[in-house]
Amino acid sequence: VLGQIYESYPKFPSLHYSKGLIYVRLSNFKAAIREFEQEIKNGNPSTQNLVELGKAHLELRETDNALEYFVRAIKRSPAESEPKFQAGKANFALKRYEAAIAMYQEALKVDSGNPLIYRHMGYAYRAIGDSGNTRWAFGKYLEMEPDAADKAEIQKNL
């Protein structure tokens, strides 16, 4: 169906974004990046598109590129949590732990009910050797996700 739409309307809004999401599901991140970039070229630099583009770059360990798109998404939608959370993950991958923690804290201001932010924050605090905040963040994560699949691993840090 997307192919038929593309043949008739190659600049149909969100068409390339939708194709990109399909490629992400197939773990074909290079193809996903091409589709998300085409969506931007077609005039749709939406926050969701920028975040998905950054996440695809992150999957390919192209962390600097990923961070660039997350920063653009934050500038576009400063009140949204997801770009900040993803920027935290990119900073963590770059071993910029303090920046990662700052981004996670900003994400929590918007979405304090997201247990994954606490989990990732716990790893960042652990990386800088802050055991008190590591326990706090992992404790919040397990409080929100008592049946988490990684519960045993997390409890080692409490």
PDB file of C-alpha atoms in Angstrom:
ATOM      1  CA  VAL A   1       0.000   0.000   0.000  1.00  0.00           C
ATOM      2  CA  LEU A   2       2.798   2.438   0.868  1.00  0.00           C
ATOM      3  CA  GLY A   3       4.382   1.718  -2.507  1.00  0.00           C
ATOM      4  CA  GLN A   4       1.171   2.668  -4.303  1.00  0.00           C
ATOM      5  CA  ILE A   5       0.914   5.897  -2.350  1.00  0.00           C
ATOM      6  CA  TYR A   6       4.570   6.653  -3.069  1.00  0.00           C
ATOM      7  CA  GLU A   7       4.076   6.170  -6.829  1.00  0.00           C
ATOM      8  CA  SER A   8       1.224   8.660  -6.923  1.00  0.00           C
ATOM      9  CA  TYR A   9       2.278  11.060  -4.153  1.00  0.00           C
ATOM     10  CA  PRO A  10       6.028  10.777  -3.408  1.00  0.00           C
ATOM     11  CA  LYS A  11       5.843  13.689  -0.940  1.00  0.00           C
ATOM     12  CA  PHE A  12       2.752  12.441   0.901  1.00  0.00           C
ATOM     13  CA  PRO A  13       3.051  13.633   4.533  1.00  0.00           C
ATOM     14  CA  SER A  14       4.612  11.056   6.877  1.00  0.00           C
ATOM     15  CA  LEU A  15       4.976   8.462   4.117  1.00  0.00           C
ATOM     16  CA  HIS A  16       8.747   8.167   4.556  1.00  0.00           C
ATOM     17  CA  TYR A  17       8.360   8.334   8.320  1.00  0.00           C
ATOM     18  CA  SER A  18       6.006   5.340   8.153  1.00  0.00           C
ATOM     19  CA  LYS A  19       8.387   3.455   5.885  1.00  0.00           C
ATOM     20  CA  GLY A  20      11.210   4.273   8.284  1.00  0.00           C
ATOM     21  CA  LEU A  21       9.262   2.782  11.192  1.00  0.00           C
ATOM     22  CA  ILE A  22       8.766  -0.404   9.186  1.00  0.00           C
ATOM     23  CA  TYR A  23      12.507  -0.617   8.550  1.00  0.00           C
ATOM     24  CA  VAL A  24      13.172  -0.080  12.262  1.00  0.00           C
ATOM     25  CA  ARG A  25      10.886  -3.028  13.058  1.00  0.00           C
ATOM     26  CA  LEU A  26      12.915  -5.062  10.576  1.00  0.00           C
ATOM     27  CA  SER A  27      16.163  -3.875  12.218  1.00  0.00           C
ATOM     28  CA  ASN A  28      17.277  -2.327   8.930  1.00  0.00           C
ATOM     29  CA  PHE A  29      18.487   0.907  10.484  1.00  0.00           C
ATOM     30  CA  LYS A  30      20.379   2.197   7.441  1.00  0.00           C
ATOM     31  CA  ALA A  31      17.223   2.022   5.327  1.00  0.00           C
ATOM     32  CA  ALA A  32      15.262   3.605   8.175  1.00  0.00           C
ATOM     33  CA  ILE A  33      17.723   6.503   8.306  1.00  0.00           C
ATOM     34  CA  ARG A  34      17.309   7.081   4.564  1.00  0.00           C
ATOM     35  CA  GLU A  35      13.523   7.201   4.958  1.00  0.00           C
ATOM     36  CA  PHE A  36      13.578   9.523   7.978  1.00  0.00           C
ATOM     37  CA  GLU A  37      16.044  11.821   6.199  1.00  0.00           C
ATOM     38  CA  GLN A  38      13.809  11.873   3.112  1.00  0.00           C
ATOM     39  CA  GLU A  39      10.886  12.863   5.325  1.00  0.00           C
ATOM     40  CA  ILE A  40      12.926  15.860   6.521  1.00  0.00           C
ATOM     41  CA  LYS A  41      13.852  16.765   2.924  1.00  0.00           C
ATOM     42  CA  ASN A  42      10.145  16.661   2.079  1.00  0.00           C
ATOM     43  CA  GLY A  43       9.533  19.334   4.706  1.00  0.00           C
ATOM     44  CA  ASN A  44       8.577  17.307   7.775  1.00  0.00           C
ATOM     45  CA  PRO A  45      11.203  17.801  10.477  1.00  0.00           C
ATOM     46  CA  SER A  46       8.727  16.682  13.146  1.00  0.00           C
ATOM     47  CA  THR A  47       9.920  15.866  16.627  1.00  0.00           C
ATOM     48  CA  GLN A  48       8.929  12.219  16.213  1.00  0.00           C
ATOM     49  CA  ASN A  49      10.837  11.951  12.952  1.00  0.00           C
ATOM     50  CA  LEU A  50      13.945  13.548  14.477  1.00  0.00           C
ATOM     51  CA  VAL A  51      13.789  11.247  17.514  1.00  0.00           C
ATOM     52  CA  GLU A  52      13.350   8.122  15.385  1.00  0.00           C
ATOM     53  CA  LEU A  53      16.216   9.234  13.148  1.00  0.00           C
ATOM     54  CA  GLY A  54      18.419   9.709  16.195  1.00  0.00           C
ATOM     55  CA  LYS A  55      17.411   6.320  17.618  1.00  0.00           C
ATOM     56  CA  ALA A  56      18.309   4.632  14.321  1.00  0.00           C
ATOM     57  CA  HIS A  57      21.736   6.296  14.413  1.00  0.00           C
ATOM     58  CA  LEU A  58      22.108   5.182  18.032  1.00  0.00           C
ATOM     59  CA  GLU A  59      21.378   1.583  17.012  1.00  0.00           C
ATOM     60  CA  LEU A  60      24.221   1.817  14.490  1.00  0.00           C
ATOM     61  CA  ARG A  61      26.486   3.299  17.186  1.00  0.00           C
ATOM     62  CA  GLU A  62      26.652   6.574  15.290  1.00  0.00           C
ATOM     63  CA  THR A  63      26.277   8.360  18.579  1.00  0.00           C
ATOM     64  CA  ASP A  64      27.369  11.863  17.583  1.00  0.00           C
ATOM     65  CA  ASN A  65      24.845  11.865  14.728  1.00  0.00           C
ATOM     66  CA  ALA A  66      22.164  10.551  17.066  1.00  0.00           C
ATOM     67  CA  LEU A  67      22.830  13.278  19.612  1.00  0.00           C
ATOM     68  CA  GLU A  68      22.593  15.938  16.899  1.00  0.00           C
ATOM     69  CA  TYR A  69      19.063  14.821  16.003  1.00  0.00           C
ATOM     70  CA  PHE A  70      17.991  14.569  19.640  1.00  0.00           C
ATOM     71  CA  VAL A  71      19.205  18.124  20.258  1.00  0.00           C
ATOM     72  CA  ARG A  72      17.240  19.316  17.221  1.00  0.00           C
ATOM     73  CA  ALA A  73      14.153  17.539  18.576  1.00  0.00           C
ATOM     74  CA  ILE A  74      14.626  19.153  21.996  1.00  0.00           C
ATOM     75  CA  LYS A  75      14.849  22.585  20.386  1.00  0.00           C
ATOM     76  CA  ARG A  76      11.744  21.859  18.335  1.00  0.00           C
ATOM     77  CA  SER A  77       9.714  20.519  21.283  1.00  0.00           C
ATOM     78  CA  PRO A  78      11.315  21.577  24.574  1.00  0.00           C
ATOM     79  CA  ALA A  79       8.328  20.374  26.619  1.00  0.00           C
ATOM     80  CA  GLU A  80       8.607  16.737  25.455  1.00  0.00           C
ATOM     81  CA  SER A  81      10.362  14.069  27.483  1.00  0.00           C
ATOM     82  CA  GLU A  82      11.416  11.549  24.827  1.00  0.00           C
ATOM     83  CA  PRO A  83      14.053  13.679  23.045  1.00  0.00           C
ATOM     84  CA  LYS A  84      15.662  14.472  26.413  1.00  0.00           C
ATOM     85  CA  PHE A  85      15.621  10.824  27.465  1.00  0.00           C
ATOM     86  CA  GLN A  86      17.197   9.767  24.173  1.00  0.00           C
ATOM     87  CA  ALA A  87      19.796  12.558  24.424  1.00  0.00           C
ATOM     88  CA  GLY A  88      20.657  11.149  27.846  1.00  0.00           C
ATOM     89  CA  LYS A  89      21.170   7.717  26.332  1.00  0.00           C
ATOM     90  CA  ALA A  90      23.410   9.178  23.612  1.00  0.00           C
ATOM     91  CA  ASN A  91      25.470  11.119  26.161  1.00  0.00           C
ATOM     92  CA  PHE A  92      25.810   7.951  28.246  1.00  0.00           C
ATOM     93  CA  ALA A  93      27.088   6.062  25.187  1.00  0.00           C
ATOM     94  CA  LEU A  94      29.626   8.873  24.680  1.00  0.00           C
ATOM     95  CA  LYS A  95      30.686   8.455  28.344  1.00  0.00           C
ATOM     96  CA  ARG A  96      29.440  11.947  29.143  1.00  0.00           C
ATOM     97  CA  TYR A  97      27.763  10.750  32.305  1.00  0.00           C
ATOM     98  CA  GLU A  98      27.057  14.123  33.916  1.00  0.00           C
ATOM     99  CA  ALA A  99      25.386  15.312  30.699  1.00  0.00           C
ATOM    100  CA  ALA A 100      23.389  12.081  30.582  1.00  0.00           C
ATOM    101  CA  ILE A 101      22.197  12.603  34.165  1.00  0.00           C
ATOM    102  CA  ALA A 102      21.226  16.198  33.367  1.00  0.00           C
ATOM    103  CA  MET A 103      19.175  15.048  30.388  1.00  0.00           C
ATOM    104  CA  TYR A 104      17.494  12.302  32.418  1.00  0.00           C
ATOM    105  CA  GLN A 105      16.633  14.854  35.111  1.00  0.00           C
ATOM    106  CA  GLU A 106      15.096  17.128  32.479  1.00  0.00           C
ATOM    107  CA  ALA A 107      13.115  14.200  31.064  1.00  0.00           C
ATOM    108  CA  LEU A 108      11.832  13.358  34.551  1.00  0.00           C
ATOM    109  CA  LYS A 109      10.521  16.893  34.983  1.00  0.00           C
ATOM    110  CA  VAL A 110       8.116  16.134  32.153  1.00  0.00           C
ATOM    111  CA  ASP A 111       7.564  12.395  32.630  1.00  0.00           C
ATOM    112  CA  SER A 112       8.245  11.327  36.209  1.00  0.00           C
ATOM    113  CA  GLY A 113       6.184   8.183  35.650  1.00  0.00           C
ATOM    114  CA  ASN A 114       8.603   6.621  33.164  1.00  0.00           C
ATOM    115  CA  PRO A 115      10.528   3.870  34.959  1.00  0.00           C
ATOM    116  CA  LEU A 116      13.062   3.523  32.146  1.00  0.00           C
ATOM    117  CA  ILE A 117      14.390   7.002  32.843  1.00  0.00           C
ATOM    118  CA  TYR A 118      15.136   6.005  36.437  1.00  0.00           C
ATOM    119  CA  ARG A 119      16.813   2.808  35.262  1.00  0.00           C
ATOM    120  CA  HIS A 120      19.095   4.612  32.835  1.00  0.00           C
ATOM    121  CA  MET A 121      19.772   7.317  35.405  1.00  0.00           C
ATOM    122  CA  GLY A 122      20.857   4.594  37.847  1.00  0.00           C
ATOM    123  CA  TYR A 123      23.437   3.341  35.368  1.00  0.00           C
ATOM    124  CA  ALA A 124      24.736   6.874  34.840  1.00  0.00           C
ATOM    125  CA  TYR A 125      25.053   7.497  38.578  1.00  0.00           C
ATOM    126  CA  ARG A 126      26.827   4.154  38.931  1.00  0.00           C
ATOM    127  CA  ALA A 127      29.261   5.153  36.169  1.00  0.00           C
ATOM    128  CA  ILE A 128      30.337   8.257  38.122  1.00  0.00           C
ATOM    129  CA  GLY A 129      30.538   6.350  41.399  1.00  0.00           C
ATOM    130  CA  ASP A 130      27.568   8.027  43.129  1.00  0.00           C
ATOM    131  CA  SER A 131      26.269   5.055  45.101  1.00  0.00           C
ATOM    132  CA  GLY A 132      23.583   6.989  46.976  1.00  0.00           C
ATOM    133  CA  ASN A 133      21.893   8.257  43.853  1.00  0.00           C
ATOM    134  CA  THR A 134      22.465   4.919  42.126  1.00  0.00           C
ATOM    135  CA  ARG A 135      20.455   3.202  44.868  1.00  0.00           C
ATOM    136  CA  TRP A 136      17.799   5.917  44.764  1.00  0.00           C
ATOM    137  CA  ALA A 137      17.329   5.722  40.958  1.00  0.00           C
ATOM    138  CA  PHE A 138      17.333   1.928  40.822  1.00  0.00           C
ATOM    139  CA  GLY A 139      15.006   1.844  43.829  1.00  0.00           C
ATOM    140  CA  LYS A 140      12.531   4.132  42.030  1.00  0.00           C
ATOM    141  CA  TYR A 141      12.787   1.926  38.944  1.00  0.00           C
ATOM    142  CA  LEU A 142      11.974  -1.240  40.892  1.00  0.00           C
ATOM    143  CA  GLU A 143       9.219   0.543  42.812  1.00  0.00           C
ATOM    144  CA  MET A 144       7.574   1.336  39.474  1.00  0.00           C
ATOM    145  CA  GLU A 145       8.462  -2.001  37.831  1.00  0.00           C
ATOM    146  CA  PRO A 146       8.413  -4.605  40.640  1.00  0.00           C
ATOM    147  CA  ASP A 147       8.355  -7.481  38.138  1.00  0.00           C
ATOM    148  CA  ALA A 148      11.063  -6.079  35.848  1.00  0.00           C
ATOM    149  CA  ALA A 149      12.909  -8.648  33.765  1.00  0.00           C
ATOM    150  CA  ASP A 150      16.242  -7.203  34.959  1.00  0.00           C
ATOM    151  CA  LYS A 151      15.205  -7.083  38.627  1.00  0.00           C
ATOM    152  CA  ALA A 152      17.980  -9.416  39.852  1.00  0.00           C
ATOM    153  CA  GLU A 153      20.659  -7.368  38.076  1.00  0.00           C
ATOM    154  CA  ILE A 154      19.280  -4.089  39.411  1.00  0.00           C
ATOM    155  CA  GLN A 155      19.011  -5.395  42.978  1.00  0.00           C
ATOM    156  CA  LYS A 156      22.775  -6.009  42.983  1.00  0.00           C
ATOM    157  CA  ASN A 157      23.149  -2.201  42.932  1.00  0.00           C
ATOM    158  CA  LEU A 158      20.850  -1.514  45.879  1.00  0.00           C
TER     159      LEU A 158
END
